[in-house]
């Protein structure tokens, strides 16, 4: 997942602040949201286990940061980030050697794998297969000889791993069952996680074309990508309504995200381009978190 919002024109941070900027902290709501929603579904099923929820949160955060560093490294060494309109990149800016960023990516992915190993050992060993798939997806998004992020599959991966897998997995490690509420919640969270990436790739269409990066936005084109963003927001609204009908009316608390989502929709449908789309990344990320927290509260109240 992408993106932070420190413009390249600003004075670059130094030391730890530089690494924090490279970790893209504004993307972390996308790691917290699925764990919150999955835990809400676990509470609904009377299976809440607090320490497993915390471990799941650790896995999600570690993988998110690891993915961010991995993307920074892979795009940087490929030259994709040489001409950016968006936030600072460690390798692309030349501020940090590529090898150090690669090591940071591997370290955080390994941490996520270790925490996931504990969850698998205390729940079910077949979860190791899910973990291996998640780690592979994290690295090969922009890394390896044939990165799928360059072949219009980034949104599919985000929907699966930061939506369905993360939400359903968080519920499963606590209740050891796949529930209807967790699946519906996973669809809603995944749709908004995808919307963040769609906004990011919409902003980068021009530079990605030059770099040979064939994202879904590049294939769809400007107009259809904007429509796709709106569709993803509507999918999230539909899942909240579906949860209200099938589980509890309290699930409608998830719709507290709509003012933030509407803000992003207005910018996207206005035809904004380049840096003008950067605020959409932040508002959509916060909207995803509000959606998940509202849904979690509703499921807990039920």
Coordinates of C-alpha atoms in Angstrom, one line a residue:
X1 CA 0.0 0.0 0.0
X2 CA 1.0 3.6 -0.5
X3 CA 1.4 6.7 0.4
X4 CA 2.7 9.4 2.8
X5 CA 2.4 13.1 2.1
X6 CA 5.7 14.8 2.5
X7 CA 6.3 16.8 -0.7
X8 CA 9.7 16.5 -2.2
X9 CA 10.0 20.3 -2.4
X10 CA 10.1 20.5 1.5
X11 CA 13.3 20.2 3.5
X12 CA 13.9 16.4 3.8
X13 CA 13.8 15.0 7.4
X14 CA 16.9 13.6 8.9
X15 CA 17.8 10.5 11.0
X16 CA 14.9 8.7 12.6
X17 CA 12.5 11.2 11.2
X18 CA 13.7 10.2 7.7
X19 CA 13.0 6.5 8.3
X20 CA 9.6 7.3 9.8
X21 CA 8.7 9.3 6.7
X22 CA 9.9 6.3 4.5
X23 CA 7.7 4.0 6.6
X24 CA 4.7 6.1 5.4
X25 CA 2.9 6.4 8.7
X26 CA -0.2 7.8 7.0
X27 CA -0.8 4.3 5.5
X28 CA -1.0 2.7 8.9
X29 CA -4.8 3.1 9.2
X30 CA -5.0 0.5 6.4
X31 CA -3.2 -1.9 8.8
X32 CA -5.3 -1.1 11.8
X33 CA -8.7 -1.1 10.1
X34 CA -8.9 -4.8 9.2
X35 CA -7.8 -6.0 12.6
X36 CA -10.3 -3.7 14.3
X37 CA -13.1 -5.0 12.0
X38 CA -12.1 -8.6 12.4
X39 CA -12.0 -8.2 16.2
X40 CA -15.5 -6.7 16.1
X41 CA -16.7 -9.8 14.3
X42 CA -15.0 -12.0 16.9
X43 CA -16.8 -10.1 19.7
X44 CA -20.1 -10.7 17.8
X45 CA -19.3 -14.4 17.8
X46 CA -18.5 -14.4 21.5
X47 CA -14.9 -15.4 20.8
X48 CA -12.8 -12.3 21.6
X49 CA -9.2 -13.1 22.6
X50 CA -7.4 -9.9 23.4
X51 CA -3.8 -11.2 23.1
X52 CA -4.5 -12.8 19.7
X53 CA -6.0 -9.5 18.5
X54 CA -2.9 -7.7 19.6
X55 CA -0.7 -10.2 17.8
X56 CA -2.8 -9.8 14.7
X57 CA -2.3 -6.1 14.9
X58 CA 1.4 -6.5 15.2
X59 CA 1.4 -8.7 12.1
X60 CA -0.6 -6.2 10.1
X61 CA 1.5 -3.2 11.1
X62 CA 4.8 -5.0 10.5
X63 CA 3.7 -6.2 7.1
X64 CA 2.4 -2.7 6.1
X65 CA 5.7 -1.0 7.0
X66 CA 7.6 -3.9 5.4
X67 CA 5.6 -3.5 2.2
X68 CA 6.2 0.3 2.2
X69 CA 10.0 -0.1 2.5
X70 CA 10.0 -3.0 -0.1
X71 CA 8.1 -0.8 -2.5
X72 CA 10.5 2.1 -1.8
X73 CA 13.5 -0.1 -2.5
X74 CA 12.1 -1.9 -5.6
X75 CA 10.8 1.2 -7.3
X76 CA 13.9 3.1 -6.4
X77 CA 16.4 0.7 -8.0
X78 CA 14.2 0.4 -11.1
X79 CA 14.1 4.2 -11.5
X80 CA 10.3 4.4 -11.2
X81 CA 10.6 7.0 -8.5
X82 CA 13.1 9.2 -10.4
X83 CA 10.3 11.6 -11.5
X84 CA 7.6 11.8 -8.8
X85 CA 4.8 14.2 -8.0
X86 CA 4.2 12.6 -4.7
X87 CA 5.8 12.0 -1.3
X88 CA 9.4 11.5 -0.5
X89 CA 11.1 8.1 -1.2
X90 CA 14.2 7.0 0.5
X91 CA 16.0 5.3 -2.4
X92 CA 14.5 7.4 -5.2
X93 CA 15.6 10.6 -3.5
X94 CA 19.1 9.3 -2.9
X95 CA 18.8 10.0 0.8
X96 CA 19.3 6.4 1.9
X97 CA 21.3 3.6 0.2
X98 CA 19.2 1.0 -1.4
X99 CA 20.8 -1.8 0.5
X100 CA 19.7 -0.3 3.9
X101 CA 16.1 0.2 2.7
X102 CA 16.1 -3.4 1.5
X103 CA 17.4 -4.6 4.9
X104 CA 14.6 -2.6 6.7
X105 CA 12.0 -4.2 4.4
X106 CA 13.2 -7.7 5.1
X107 CA 13.4 -7.0 8.8
X108 CA 9.8 -5.8 9.1
X109 CA 8.5 -8.6 6.9
X110 CA 10.4 -11.1 9.1
X111 CA 8.9 -9.6 12.2
X112 CA 5.4 -9.9 10.7
X113 CA 6.2 -13.5 9.8
X114 CA 7.5 -14.3 13.3
X115 CA 4.3 -12.9 15.0
X116 CA 2.2 -14.8 12.4
X117 CA 4.1 -18.0 13.4
X118 CA 3.0 -17.5 17.0
X119 CA -0.6 -17.1 15.8
X120 CA -0.4 -20.2 13.7
X121 CA 1.2 -22.2 16.5
X122 CA -1.7 -21.3 18.9
X123 CA -4.5 -21.6 16.3
X124 CA -3.9 -23.8 13.3
X125 CA -0.7 -24.6 11.4
X126 CA -2.4 -24.2 8.0
X127 CA -2.3 -20.5 8.7
X128 CA 1.4 -20.8 7.8
X129 CA 0.3 -21.1 4.1
X130 CA -1.6 -17.9 4.4
X131 CA 1.4 -16.2 6.0
X132 CA 3.8 -17.4 3.2
X133 CA 1.4 -16.1 0.6
X134 CA 1.1 -12.7 2.3
X135 CA 4.9 -12.4 2.6
X136 CA 5.3 -13.4 -1.0
X137 CA 2.7 -10.9 -2.1
X138 CA 4.4 -8.2 0.0
X139 CA 7.8 -8.6 -1.7
X140 CA 6.7 -9.3 -5.3
X141 CA 4.3 -6.3 -5.5
X142 CA 7.1 -4.2 -6.9
X143 CA 10.0 -6.6 -6.3
X144 CA 11.4 -9.6 -8.2
X145 CA 11.8 -10.1 -11.9
X146 CA 8.1 -9.7 -12.7
X147 CA 6.3 -7.5 -10.1
X148 CA 2.6 -7.9 -10.3
X149 CA 2.1 -4.3 -9.2
X150 CA 3.4 -3.4 -12.7
X151 CA 0.8 -5.7 -14.3
X152 CA -2.4 -4.2 -13.0
X153 CA -2.8 -6.7 -10.1
X154 CA -2.0 -4.4 -7.2
X155 CA -5.7 -3.7 -6.3
X156 CA -6.5 -7.5 -6.3
X157 CA -3.7 -8.1 -3.8
X158 CA -4.7 -5.2 -1.6
X159 CA -8.3 -6.3 -1.6
X160 CA -7.3 -9.9 -0.6
X161 CA -4.5 -9.3 1.9
X162 CA -5.5 -6.0 3.5
X163 CA -9.2 -6.8 3.2
X164 CA -10.5 -10.3 3.2
X165 CA -7.5 -12.2 4.5
X166 CA -6.7 -9.6 7.2
X167 CA -10.3 -9.3 8.5
X168 CA -11.3 -12.9 8.3
X169 CA -7.9 -14.0 9.6
X170 CA -8.2 -11.8 12.6
X171 CA -11.6 -13.3 13.4
X172 CA -10.4 -16.8 12.7
X173 CA -7.5 -16.7 15.1
X174 CA -9.9 -15.7 17.9
X175 CA -12.9 -17.9 17.2
X176 CA -11.4 -20.5 14.9
X177 CA -14.3 -20.1 12.4
X178 CA -15.0 -18.1 9.3
X179 CA -18.1 -16.0 10.0
X180 CA -20.5 -14.2 7.7
X181 CA -19.8 -10.9 9.5
X182 CA -16.1 -11.2 9.0
X183 CA -16.4 -11.9 5.3
X184 CA -18.8 -8.9 4.7
X185 CA -16.5 -6.7 6.8
X186 CA -13.5 -7.9 4.9
X187 CA -15.2 -6.9 1.6
X188 CA -15.9 -3.4 2.9
X189 CA -12.5 -2.8 4.4
X190 CA -10.8 -4.3 1.3
X191 CA -12.8 -2.0 -1.0
X192 CA -11.6 1.1 0.9
X193 CA -8.0 -0.2 1.0
X194 CA -8.3 -0.6 -2.8
X195 CA -9.6 3.0 -3.1
X196 CA -6.4 4.3 -1.4
X197 CA -4.3 2.5 -4.0
X198 CA -6.6 3.6 -6.9
X199 CA -6.2 7.3 -5.8
X200 CA -2.5 6.8 -5.6
X201 CA -2.2 5.3 -9.0
X202 CA -4.6 7.8 -10.5
X203 CA -2.2 10.5 -9.4
X204 CA 0.8 8.7 -10.9
X205 CA -0.7 7.8 -14.3
X206 CA 1.5 10.1 -16.3
X207 CA 4.8 9.2 -14.6
X208 CA 3.9 5.5 -14.5
X209 CA 3.4 5.5 -18.2
X210 CA 6.9 7.0 -18.7
X211 CA 8.4 4.4 -16.3
X212 CA 6.6 1.5 -18.0
X213 CA 4.6 0.7 -14.9
X214 CA 1.3 -0.7 -16.1
X215 CA -1.0 -0.2 -13.1
X216 CA -4.7 -0.7 -13.3
X217 CA -5.1 3.0 -13.6
X218 CA -2.9 3.1 -16.6
X219 CA -4.9 0.4 -18.3
X220 CA -8.3 1.9 -17.4
X221 CA -7.4 5.4 -18.2
X222 CA -8.1 8.6 -16.2
X223 CA -11.9 8.7 -16.5
X224 CA -12.6 5.0 -15.7
X225 CA -10.2 5.1 -12.8
X226 CA -12.1 7.9 -11.2
X227 CA -15.3 5.9 -11.7
X228 CA -13.7 2.9 -10.1
X229 CA -12.8 4.9 -7.0
X230 CA -16.4 5.9 -6.6
X231 CA -17.6 2.3 -7.1
X232 CA -15.2 1.1 -4.3
X233 CA -16.7 3.7 -1.9
X234 CA -20.2 2.5 -2.8
X235 CA -19.2 -1.1 -2.2
X236 CA -18.2 -0.2 1.3
X237 CA -21.5 1.5 1.9
X238 CA -23.3 -1.6 0.6
X239 CA -21.4 -3.9 2.9
X240 CA -22.4 -1.8 5.9
X241 CA -26.0 -2.0 4.9
X242 CA -25.7 -5.8 4.3
X243 CA -24.2 -6.2 7.8
X244 CA -27.1 -4.2 9.2
X245 CA -29.6 -6.4 7.5
X246 CA -27.9 -9.8 8.3
X247 CA -26.3 -9.2 11.6
X248 CA -27.3 -6.0 13.5
X249 CA -28.6 -2.5 12.8
X250 CA -25.7 -1.2 14.9
X251 CA -23.5 -2.0 11.9
X252 CA -24.8 1.2 10.3
X253 CA -22.3 3.0 12.6
X254 CA -19.8 2.1 9.9
X255 CA -21.5 4.8 7.7
X256 CA -19.8 7.4 9.9
X257 CA -17.1 7.2 7.3
X258 CA -19.2 8.7 4.6
X259 CA -18.4 12.4 5.2
X260 CA -14.7 11.6 4.7
X261 CA -15.5 9.4 1.7
X262 CA -17.6 12.1 0.1
X263 CA -14.7 14.5 0.5
X264 CA -12.4 12.2 -1.5
X265 CA -15.1 11.5 -4.1
X266 CA -15.6 15.2 -4.7
X267 CA -11.9 15.7 -5.4
X268 CA -11.6 12.7 -7.6
X269 CA -14.7 13.5 -9.6
X270 CA -13.6 17.1 -10.0
X271 CA -10.8 16.1 -12.3
X272 CA -8.0 16.9 -9.9
X273 CA -4.6 15.6 -11.0
X274 CA -1.1 15.3 -9.7
X275 CA -0.4 16.8 -6.2
X276 CA -4.0 17.8 -5.9
X277 CA -4.9 14.1 -5.4
X278 CA -2.5 13.7 -2.4
X279 CA -5.1 14.7 0.2
X280 CA -7.4 12.0 -1.2
X281 CA -5.0 9.4 0.0
X282 CA -5.1 10.7 3.5
X283 CA -8.9 11.2 3.7
X284 CA -9.5 7.8 2.2
X285 CA -7.2 6.2 4.7
X286 CA -8.9 7.9 7.6
X287 CA -12.3 7.0 6.1
X288 CA -11.3 3.3 6.0
X289 CA -10.3 3.5 9.7
X290 CA -13.5 5.3 10.7
X291 CA -15.5 2.6 8.7
X292 CA -13.8 -0.2 10.6
X293 CA -14.0 1.4 14.0
X294 CA -17.7 2.3 13.5
X295 CA -18.3 -1.2 12.4
X296 CA -16.4 -2.6 15.3
X297 CA -18.4 -0.6 17.8
X298 CA -21.6 -1.6 16.2
X299 CA -20.7 -5.3 16.3
X300 CA -19.6 -5.0 19.9
X301 CA -22.9 -3.3 20.9
X302 CA -24.8 -6.2 19.2

